[in-house]
Short mmCIF file of C-alpha atoms in Angstrom, two decimals:
data_model
loop_
_atom_site.label_atom_id
_atom_site.label_comp_id
_atom_site.label_asym_id
_atom_site.label_seq_id
_atom_site.Cartn_x
_atom_site.Cartn_y
_atom_site.Cartn_z
CA UNK A 9 120.95 57.24 40.64
CA UNK A 10 120.77 60.99 39.86
CA UNK A 11 118.67 63.24 37.69
CA UNK A 12 119.44 66.67 36.21
CA UNK A 13 117.13 69.71 35.08
CA UNK A 14 114.31 68.09 32.94
CA UNK A 15 113.74 70.52 30.24
CA UNK A 16 115.76 71.32 26.96
CA UNK A 17 116.51 74.86 25.66
CA UNK A 18 113.16 74.61 23.66
CA UNK A 19 111.43 73.51 26.75
CA UNK A 20 112.83 76.20 29.14
CA UNK A 21 111.98 78.78 26.33
CA UNK A 22 108.45 77.67 26.27
CA UNK A 23 108.19 77.91 30.04
CA UNK A 24 109.61 81.32 29.87
CA UNK A 25 106.81 82.26 27.26
CA UNK A 26 104.05 80.94 29.17
CA UNK A 27 105.08 82.98 32.29
CA UNK A 28 105.49 86.18 30.07
CA UNK A 29 101.89 85.69 28.65
CA UNK A 30 100.46 85.56 32.25
CA UNK A 31 102.34 88.70 32.93
CA UNK A 32 101.24 90.55 29.86
CA UNK A 33 97.76 89.09 29.93
CA UNK A 34 97.39 90.42 33.60
CA UNK A 35 98.77 93.79 32.63
CA UNK A 36 96.76 94.18 29.35
CA UNK A 37 93.71 92.45 30.03
CA UNK A 38 94.13 89.86 27.26
CA UNK A 39 92.47 86.67 28.04
CA UNK A 40 93.72 85.06 24.91
CA UNK A 41 97.20 85.46 26.25
CA UNK A 42 96.20 83.83 29.39
CA UNK A 43 94.74 80.88 27.50
CA UNK A 44 97.89 80.50 25.27
CA UNK A 45 100.18 80.47 28.55
CA UNK A 46 98.00 77.89 30.11
CA UNK A 47 98.26 75.93 26.72
CA UNK A 48 101.96 76.09 26.79
CA UNK A 49 102.20 75.17 30.50
CA UNK A 50 100.02 72.03 29.78
CA UNK A 51 102.40 71.06 26.96
CA UNK A 52 105.37 71.26 28.90
CA UNK A 53 103.96 69.52 31.94
CA UNK A 54 102.76 66.76 29.54
CA UNK A 55 106.11 66.33 27.90
CA UNK A 56 107.77 66.05 31.38
CA UNK A 57 105.19 63.42 32.61
CA UNK A 58 105.66 61.52 29.40
CA UNK A 59 109.08 60.69 30.32
CA UNK A 60 108.97 60.49 34.17
CA UNK A 61 105.64 59.34 35.20
CA UNK A 62 105.41 55.56 35.32
CA UNK A 63 108.96 54.81 34.47
CA UNK A 64 111.51 53.49 36.84
CA UNK A 65 114.94 51.85 36.16
CA UNK A 66 115.53 49.07 38.83
CA UNK A 67 119.12 47.86 38.08
CA UNK A 68 122.12 48.13 36.01
CA UNK A 69 124.70 45.20 35.95
CA UNK A 70 127.78 44.53 33.90
CA UNK A 71 129.67 41.42 32.95
CA UNK A 72 132.70 41.07 30.85
CA UNK A 73 134.09 38.67 28.44
CA UNK A 74 136.82 37.55 29.33
CA UNK A 75 136.45 38.29 33.16
CA UNK A 76 139.91 39.85 33.18
CA UNK A 77 140.95 42.28 30.69
CA UNK A 78 144.67 42.24 29.18
CA UNK A 79 146.64 45.14 28.16
CA UNK A 80 146.16 45.52 24.07
CA UNK A 81 143.50 42.82 24.03
CA UNK A 82 139.73 43.34 23.57
CA UNK A 83 137.02 42.72 26.21
CA UNK A 84 133.54 42.54 25.61
CA UNK A 85 131.38 44.51 27.99
CA UNK A 86 127.66 43.63 28.39
CA UNK A 87 125.39 46.11 30.16
CA UNK A 88 121.78 45.03 31.31
CA UNK A 89 119.50 47.62 32.27
CA UNK A 90 116.15 46.68 33.85
CA UNK A 91 113.38 48.99 33.27
CA UNK A 92 110.00 49.17 34.80
CA UNK A 93 107.45 51.12 32.84
CA UNK A 94 103.73 51.08 32.34
CA UNK A 95 103.67 53.56 29.35
CA UNK A 96 105.40 53.65 26.05
CA UNK A 97 108.82 55.43 26.30
CA UNK A 98 110.70 57.64 23.78
CA UNK A 99 114.16 56.29 22.41
CA UNK A 100 117.13 57.91 23.56
CA UNK A 101 120.99 57.63 23.83
CA UNK A 102 123.27 56.06 26.36
CA UNK A 103 126.78 56.35 27.32
CA UNK A 104 129.17 54.43 29.82
CA UNK A 105 131.85 56.25 31.39
CA UNK A 106 135.33 54.41 30.26
CA UNK A 107 138.20 54.95 32.63
CA UNK A 108 141.62 55.94 31.55
CA UNK A 109 142.86 52.46 31.92
CA UNK A 110 140.72 51.25 29.17
CA UNK A 111 139.98 52.49 25.61
CA UNK A 112 136.81 52.17 23.62
CA UNK A 113 133.45 53.62 22.63
CA UNK A 114 130.98 53.12 25.00
CA UNK A 115 127.73 54.68 23.63
CA UNK A 116 124.65 54.16 21.44
CA UNK A 117 121.06 54.47 20.97
CA UNK A 118 118.67 53.52 23.90
CA UNK A 119 115.63 51.74 22.33
CA UNK A 120 111.95 52.87 22.70
CA UNK A 121 109.82 50.74 24.98
CA UNK A 122 106.26 49.64 24.23
CA UNK A 123 103.75 49.66 27.07
CA UNK A 124 104.39 47.45 29.84
CA UNK A 125 100.80 46.41 30.13
CA UNK A 126 100.94 43.61 27.63
CA UNK A 127 100.76 40.10 28.68
CA UNK A 128 104.08 38.24 29.25
CA UNK A 129 105.94 40.92 30.94
CA UNK A 130 107.18 40.63 34.46
CA UNK A 131 105.54 43.17 36.27
CA UNK A 132 106.10 45.56 33.54
CA UNK A 133 110.16 45.19 33.74
CA UNK A 134 112.00 44.77 30.46
CA UNK A 135 115.56 43.99 30.36
CA UNK A 136 117.78 46.32 27.76
CA UNK A 137 121.13 44.70 26.81
CA UNK A 138 123.71 47.27 25.63
CA UNK A 139 127.05 45.59 24.34
CA UNK A 140 130.18 47.29 23.56
CA UNK A 141 133.99 46.40 23.29
CA UNK A 142 137.14 47.92 25.15
CA UNK A 143 140.79 47.51 24.79
CA UNK A 144 142.93 47.31 27.99
CA UNK A 145 145.40 50.20 27.99
CA UNK A 146 146.93 50.43 31.35
CA UNK A 147 147.52 47.63 34.19
CA UNK A 148 145.51 47.87 37.17
CA UNK A 149 142.09 47.81 38.73
CA UNK A 150 139.90 50.41 36.93
CA UNK A 151 136.12 50.99 37.39
CA UNK A 152 133.56 51.19 34.61
CA UNK A 153 130.67 53.79 35.12
CA UNK A 154 128.47 55.69 35.86
CA UNK A 155 126.04 54.79 33.03
CA UNK A 156 124.11 57.85 31.62
CA UNK A 157 120.80 57.29 29.79
CA UNK A 158 119.10 60.37 27.91
CA UNK A 159 115.85 60.51 26.21
CA UNK A 160 113.53 63.36 25.12
CA UNK A 161 109.78 63.71 24.42
CA UNK A 162 108.62 64.13 20.85
CA UNK A 163 108.36 67.83 20.66
CA UNK A 164 111.94 68.14 22.18
CA UNK A 165 110.62 70.18 25.11
CA UNK A 166 111.50 67.97 27.86
CA UNK A 167 114.49 65.30 28.54
CA UNK A 168 115.19 62.62 30.85
CA UNK A 169 118.92 62.36 32.01
CA UNK A 170 119.52 59.37 34.54
CA UNK A 171 122.94 58.81 35.87
CA UNK A 172 123.46 55.49 37.49
CA UNK A 173 126.29 55.71 39.91
CA UNK A 174 126.91 51.90 40.02
CA UNK A 175 130.57 51.14 38.94
CA UNK A 176 131.94 47.94 38.00
CA UNK A 177 135.72 47.11 38.67
CA UNK A 178 137.70 45.72 35.84
CA UNK A 179 140.99 44.10 36.40
CA UNK A 180 143.46 44.70 33.52
CA UNK A 181 146.32 42.42 33.50
CA UNK A 182 149.83 42.65 31.79
CA UNK A 183 150.38 41.74 28.43
CA UNK A 184 151.36 38.15 27.50
CA UNK A 185 153.55 37.93 24.67
CA UNK A 186 154.01 34.36 22.96
CA UNK A 187 157.58 33.60 23.20
CA UNK A 188 159.59 31.00 21.36
CA UNK A 189 159.98 27.91 23.27
CA UNK A 190 163.45 27.08 25.13
CA UNK A 191 163.40 23.49 23.28
CA UNK A 192 164.06 24.96 20.06
CA UNK A 193 167.53 25.99 20.86
CA UNK A 194 170.25 23.64 21.18
CA UNK A 195 171.27 22.71 24.65
CA UNK A 196 168.27 23.84 26.16
CA UNK A 197 166.42 21.82 28.88
CA UNK A 198 163.00 20.84 27.74
CA UNK A 199 160.73 20.74 30.84
CA UNK A 200 158.65 17.75 31.17
CA UNK A 201 158.95 17.07 27.66
CA UNK A 202 162.63 15.82 28.27
CA UNK A 203 163.91 12.99 30.48
CA UNK A 204 165.45 14.55 33.79
CA UNK A 205 168.92 13.37 34.90
CA UNK A 206 170.95 13.49 38.10
CA UNK A 207 172.80 16.22 36.56
CA UNK A 208 169.99 18.34 37.72
CA UNK A 209 169.85 16.77 41.17
CA UNK A 210 166.92 14.49 40.13
CA UNK A 211 166.56 10.80 39.62
CA UNK A 212 168.47 8.06 41.15
CA UNK A 213 170.36 4.70 40.28
CA UNK A 214 168.45 2.69 43.02
CA UNK A 215 167.48 -0.38 41.20
CA UNK A 216 164.94 -1.77 44.05
CA UNK A 217 161.32 -1.86 43.13
CA UNK A 218 159.11 -0.35 45.91
CA UNK A 219 155.31 -0.72 46.37
CA UNK A 220 153.06 1.50 44.21
CA UNK A 221 152.19 4.91 45.97
CA UNK A 222 149.24 7.17 45.11
CA UNK A 223 150.44 9.60 42.40
CA UNK A 224 153.01 7.29 41.01
CA UNK A 225 153.22 7.39 37.14
CA UNK A 226 151.93 4.20 35.67
CA UNK A 227 154.84 4.32 33.17
CA UNK A 228 157.12 3.42 36.32
CA UNK A 229 155.37 0.16 37.20
CA UNK A 230 157.78 -2.67 37.34
CA UNK A 231 155.71 -5.51 35.62
CA UNK A 232 158.10 -8.36 36.67
CA UNK A 233 158.47 -7.49 40.20
CA UNK A 234 154.50 -6.93 40.21
CA UNK A 235 154.10 -10.50 38.96
CA UNK A 236 156.34 -11.86 41.51
CA UNK A 237 154.94 -9.87 44.56
CA UNK A 238 151.35 -9.86 43.43
CA UNK A 239 151.11 -6.17 44.11
CA UNK A 240 151.73 -3.14 42.03
CA UNK A 241 155.53 -2.32 42.10
CA UNK A 242 157.30 0.84 40.84
CA UNK A 243 161.07 1.23 39.69
CA UNK A 244 163.11 3.63 41.84
CA UNK A 245 165.54 4.47 39.52
CA UNK A 246 162.74 5.75 37.01
CA UNK A 247 161.64 8.17 39.62
CA UNK A 248 160.56 11.36 37.56
CA UNK A 249 160.15 14.82 38.89
CA UNK A 250 159.14 18.07 37.21
CA UNK A 251 162.29 20.24 36.29
CA UNK A 252 161.93 23.77 37.86
CA UNK A 253 162.74 27.18 36.71
CA UNK A 254 162.90 30.57 38.33
CA UNK A 255 161.79 33.82 37.12
CA UNK A 256 162.91 37.06 39.20
CA UNK A 257 161.44 40.44 38.51
CA UNK A 258 163.54 43.17 39.99
CA UNK A 259 161.18 45.72 41.48
CA UNK A 260 163.92 48.28 42.89
CA UNK A 261 162.19 51.67 41.67
CA UNK A 262 165.95 52.88 41.65
CA UNK A 263 166.31 50.90 38.48
CA UNK A 264 163.10 51.98 36.75
CA UNK A 265 161.53 55.36 37.58
CA UNK A 266 159.69 56.90 40.55
CA UNK A 267 156.56 56.46 38.66
CA UNK A 268 156.77 52.69 39.20
CA UNK A 269 156.08 53.27 42.79
CA UNK A 270 152.91 55.11 42.43
CA UNK A 271 150.54 52.91 40.68
CA UNK A 272 150.26 50.33 38.00
CA UNK A 273 150.89 51.24 34.57
CA UNK A 274 152.45 54.51 35.45
CA UNK A 275 156.05 53.66 34.13
CA UNK A 276 156.29 52.32 30.62
CA UNK A 277 159.59 50.62 31.46
CA UNK A 278 158.65 48.84 34.35
CA UNK A 279 155.36 47.77 32.48
CA UNK A 280 157.63 46.08 29.62
CA UNK A 281 159.36 44.40 32.61
CA UNK A 282 156.29 42.99 34.13
CA UNK A 283 155.25 42.04 30.51
CA UNK A 284 158.50 40.34 30.31
CA UNK A 285 157.92 38.59 33.65
CA UNK A 286 154.51 37.19 32.99
CA UNK A 287 155.32 35.99 29.38
CA UNK A 288 158.57 34.07 30.47
CA UNK A 289 156.41 32.39 33.28
CA UNK A 290 153.61 31.36 30.70
CA UNK A 291 156.51 30.13 28.30
CA UNK A 292 158.07 27.97 30.80
CA UNK A 293 154.87 26.42 32.28
CA UNK A 294 153.64 25.74 28.89
CA UNK A 295 156.91 23.78 28.32
CA UNK A 296 156.30 21.76 31.23
CA UNK A 297 158.58 23.49 33.96
CA UNK A 298 157.60 24.13 37.48
CA UNK A 299 157.97 27.77 37.84
CA UNK A 300 158.72 29.82 40.93
CA UNK A 301 158.25 33.86 40.66
CA UNK A 302 160.23 36.15 43.09
CA UNK A 303 161.41 39.68 43.23
CA UNK A 304 165.04 40.30 43.99
CA UNK A 305 164.74 40.22 47.64
CA UNK A 306 163.45 36.75 47.40
CA UNK A 307 159.92 37.50 47.97
CA UNK A 308 157.66 35.13 46.47
CA UNK A 309 155.39 36.91 43.90
CA UNK A 310 153.40 34.02 42.91
CA UNK A 311 152.99 30.54 44.47
CA UNK A 312 154.75 27.62 42.52
CA UNK A 313 152.99 26.77 39.35
CA UNK A 314 153.33 23.44 38.22
CA UNK A 315 154.41 22.51 34.62
CA UNK A 316 151.61 22.58 32.13
CA UNK A 317 148.98 24.33 34.76
CA UNK A 318 147.73 27.29 32.41
CA UNK A 319 145.02 27.71 34.87
CA UNK A 320 147.52 28.91 37.62
CA UNK A 321 149.22 31.09 35.09
CA UNK A 322 145.57 32.95 34.29
CA UNK A 323 145.45 33.47 38.21
CA UNK A 324 149.18 34.83 38.12
CA UNK A 325 148.04 37.51 35.59
CA UNK A 326 145.36 38.79 38.21
CA UNK A 327 148.17 38.95 40.89
CA UNK A 328 150.36 40.84 38.74
CA UNK A 329 147.63 43.42 37.65
CA UNK A 330 148.55 45.25 40.83
CA UNK A 331 152.22 44.70 41.24
CA UNK A 332 154.32 47.93 41.75
CA UNK A 333 157.94 48.77 42.42
CA UNK A 334 159.43 49.36 45.90
CA UNK A 335 162.41 51.46 47.24
CA UNK A 336 164.80 48.63 48.24
CA UNK A 337 167.53 47.65 45.78
CA UNK A 338 168.60 44.12 46.46
CA UNK A 339 169.78 42.96 43.04
CA UNK A 340 173.41 43.03 43.90
CA UNK A 341 172.64 40.38 46.83
CA UNK A 342 170.63 38.16 44.43
CA UNK A 343 173.29 35.51 44.20
CA UNK A 344 172.63 34.82 47.85
CA UNK A 345 169.19 33.19 46.94
CA UNK A 346 170.76 30.88 44.55
CA UNK A 347 173.94 29.72 46.93
CA UNK A 348 174.54 26.16 46.76
CA UNK A 349 171.69 25.41 44.41
CA UNK A 350 171.55 23.86 40.94
CA UNK A 351 168.37 24.61 38.96
CA UNK A 352 167.19 24.71 35.59
CA UNK A 353 166.44 27.95 33.69
CA UNK A 354 166.62 31.24 35.52
CA UNK A 355 164.98 34.20 34.00
CA UNK A 356 165.84 37.64 35.61
CA UNK A 357 164.35 40.80 34.40
CA UNK A 358 165.87 44.05 35.50
CA UNK A 359 165.67 47.82 34.71
CA UNK A 360 168.85 49.82 34.71
CA UNK A 361 171.74 47.50 34.68
CA UNK A 362 175.44 48.97 35.10
CA UNK A 363 178.68 46.99 34.56
CA UNK A 364 179.13 46.71 38.39
CA UNK A 365 175.53 44.92 38.52
CA UNK A 366 176.73 42.59 35.58
CA UNK A 367 179.80 41.27 37.64
CA UNK A 368 177.43 41.06 40.83
CA UNK A 369 175.13 38.68 38.98
CA UNK A 370 177.89 36.79 37.26
CA UNK A 371 177.88 33.87 40.00
CA UNK A 372 174.06 33.47 39.69
CA UNK A 373 174.51 32.15 35.98
CA UNK A 374 176.46 29.24 37.35
CA UNK A 375 173.69 27.91 39.08
CA UNK A 376 171.44 27.43 36.21
CA UNK A 377 171.24 25.12 33.01
CA UNK A 378 170.10 28.34 31.11
CA UNK A 379 170.55 31.56 32.48
CA UNK A 380 168.54 34.58 30.90
CA UNK A 381 168.87 38.28 31.58
CA UNK A 382 166.63 40.81 30.23
CA UNK A 383 167.31 44.42 30.85
CA UNK A 384 165.27 47.65 30.11
CA UNK A 385 168.28 50.22 30.66
CA UNK A 386 171.75 48.54 30.00
CA UNK A 387 174.59 50.99 30.71
CA UNK A 388 177.86 51.19 28.94
CA UNK A 389 179.23 47.35 28.34
CA UNK A 390 176.73 45.89 30.99
CA UNK A 391 175.36 43.33 28.42
CA UNK A 392 178.62 42.25 27.28
CA UNK A 393 180.02 41.75 30.68
CA UNK A 394 176.87 39.68 31.65
CA UNK A 395 177.35 37.64 28.42
CA UNK A 396 180.93 36.84 29.50
CA UNK A 397 179.70 35.60 32.79
CA UNK A 398 177.51 33.05 30.83
CA UNK A 399 174.19 34.93 30.68
CA UNK A 400 172.01 35.08 27.70
CA UNK A 401 171.19 38.70 27.50
CA UNK A 402 168.84 41.09 25.46
CA UNK A 403 167.29 44.49 25.83
CA UNK A 404 163.48 45.07 26.41
CA UNK A 405 161.55 48.14 26.47
CA UNK A 406 158.14 49.55 25.51
CA UNK A 407 159.25 50.08 22.00
CA UNK A 408 160.85 46.56 21.46
CA UNK A 409 159.28 43.41 20.32
CA UNK A 410 159.58 41.32 23.41
CA UNK A 411 159.40 38.09 21.32
CA UNK A 412 162.44 39.19 19.20
CA UNK A 413 164.38 40.12 22.54
CA UNK A 414 163.79 36.55 24.16
CA UNK A 415 164.96 35.01 20.82
CA UNK A 416 167.85 37.23 20.93
CA UNK A 417 168.71 36.36 24.50
CA UNK A 418 168.44 32.51 23.92
CA UNK A 419 170.85 33.00 21.05
CA UNK A 420 173.46 35.12 22.54
CA UNK A 421 175.98 34.45 25.45
CA UNK A 422 177.45 31.16 26.70
CA UNK A 423 175.19 28.18 27.55
CA UNK A 424 176.42 27.29 30.81
CA UNK A 425 176.04 23.41 31.81
CA UNK A 426 176.14 22.26 35.33
CA UNK A 427 178.89 19.68 35.94
#
């Protein structure tokens, strides 16, 4: 807590006038000026005392709803100021410091307080609740504070300015855009909403029933075998497993900009890529896919998220609040991550994409039932080359509607089916 000079311009003038009265009274022998100077000093002292004596602020706490802010979305901030005072206090103003990563007006009137000697007050402590709304402007972790409270006496001679240095960190997650579901498009695999087949490497033709095990779906119970064996039996051939999808975010600064290395939110293009990544994950998980999130080097950015588990999606957003680019460029070697594998949808988000990159990524499309390529910087005919290799492609960026780009990606290119 930090305090500043307690007198206003008017109060400082009154103090200077009182001192001048003492000097003139002493030189000229005028007792009246001496009395007037004493009166001015008494008024100034009383004004200061009315603001500072018997008043103390014990604590300042903040809370947010929701706990994690998001770029472009509102967050409600509640500030509780606990004040201990035995005397009535004058009204004033308050202002909370808002960092660059957030936008909003965080100021208002601070209420006057009555005497704390009334019954029912806990040791003269009152809680003042201040509320304001902020909007996430830049991904990352930012700190709200300090809080400044100003008040003055009724004569305007003294002021009390208290700065509370407590800061509250606020996590601003990337923006999540509601994307069209894949199952709305012909030929798209529909997550847990569709029956999996051995074309995806799942299921079997084994018709032998086996004993029920913990975790087996009740839909798999073989009732005839259960009646015969007098114990729960399940059908092997109806074994179900969650279809998988993979989302790859290329983090090479060479393909974005040097600013993407420095701090979250510094490069608008990279921010568009991060938003596309988390939005794609949210869409796929909502549709029932188990999703793995990687970068182009194969580093796991988020642990596997099971289909339908939106709680883990929220946790993913917190992790992506601080993701930045790195110096290595591994995009040309991405095909090695999928060599010998057959999987469901693969979504790749890249910055700059030139024709050579599109050719290098061509083999990746052949390992997916639905390969989707989103790029923030296509060069030349890179998109056409990628589409010719089987990718569903579209351009993204800070000035483009991601939902439309996603729909364009689904509707363009050759839908490659594993065979």
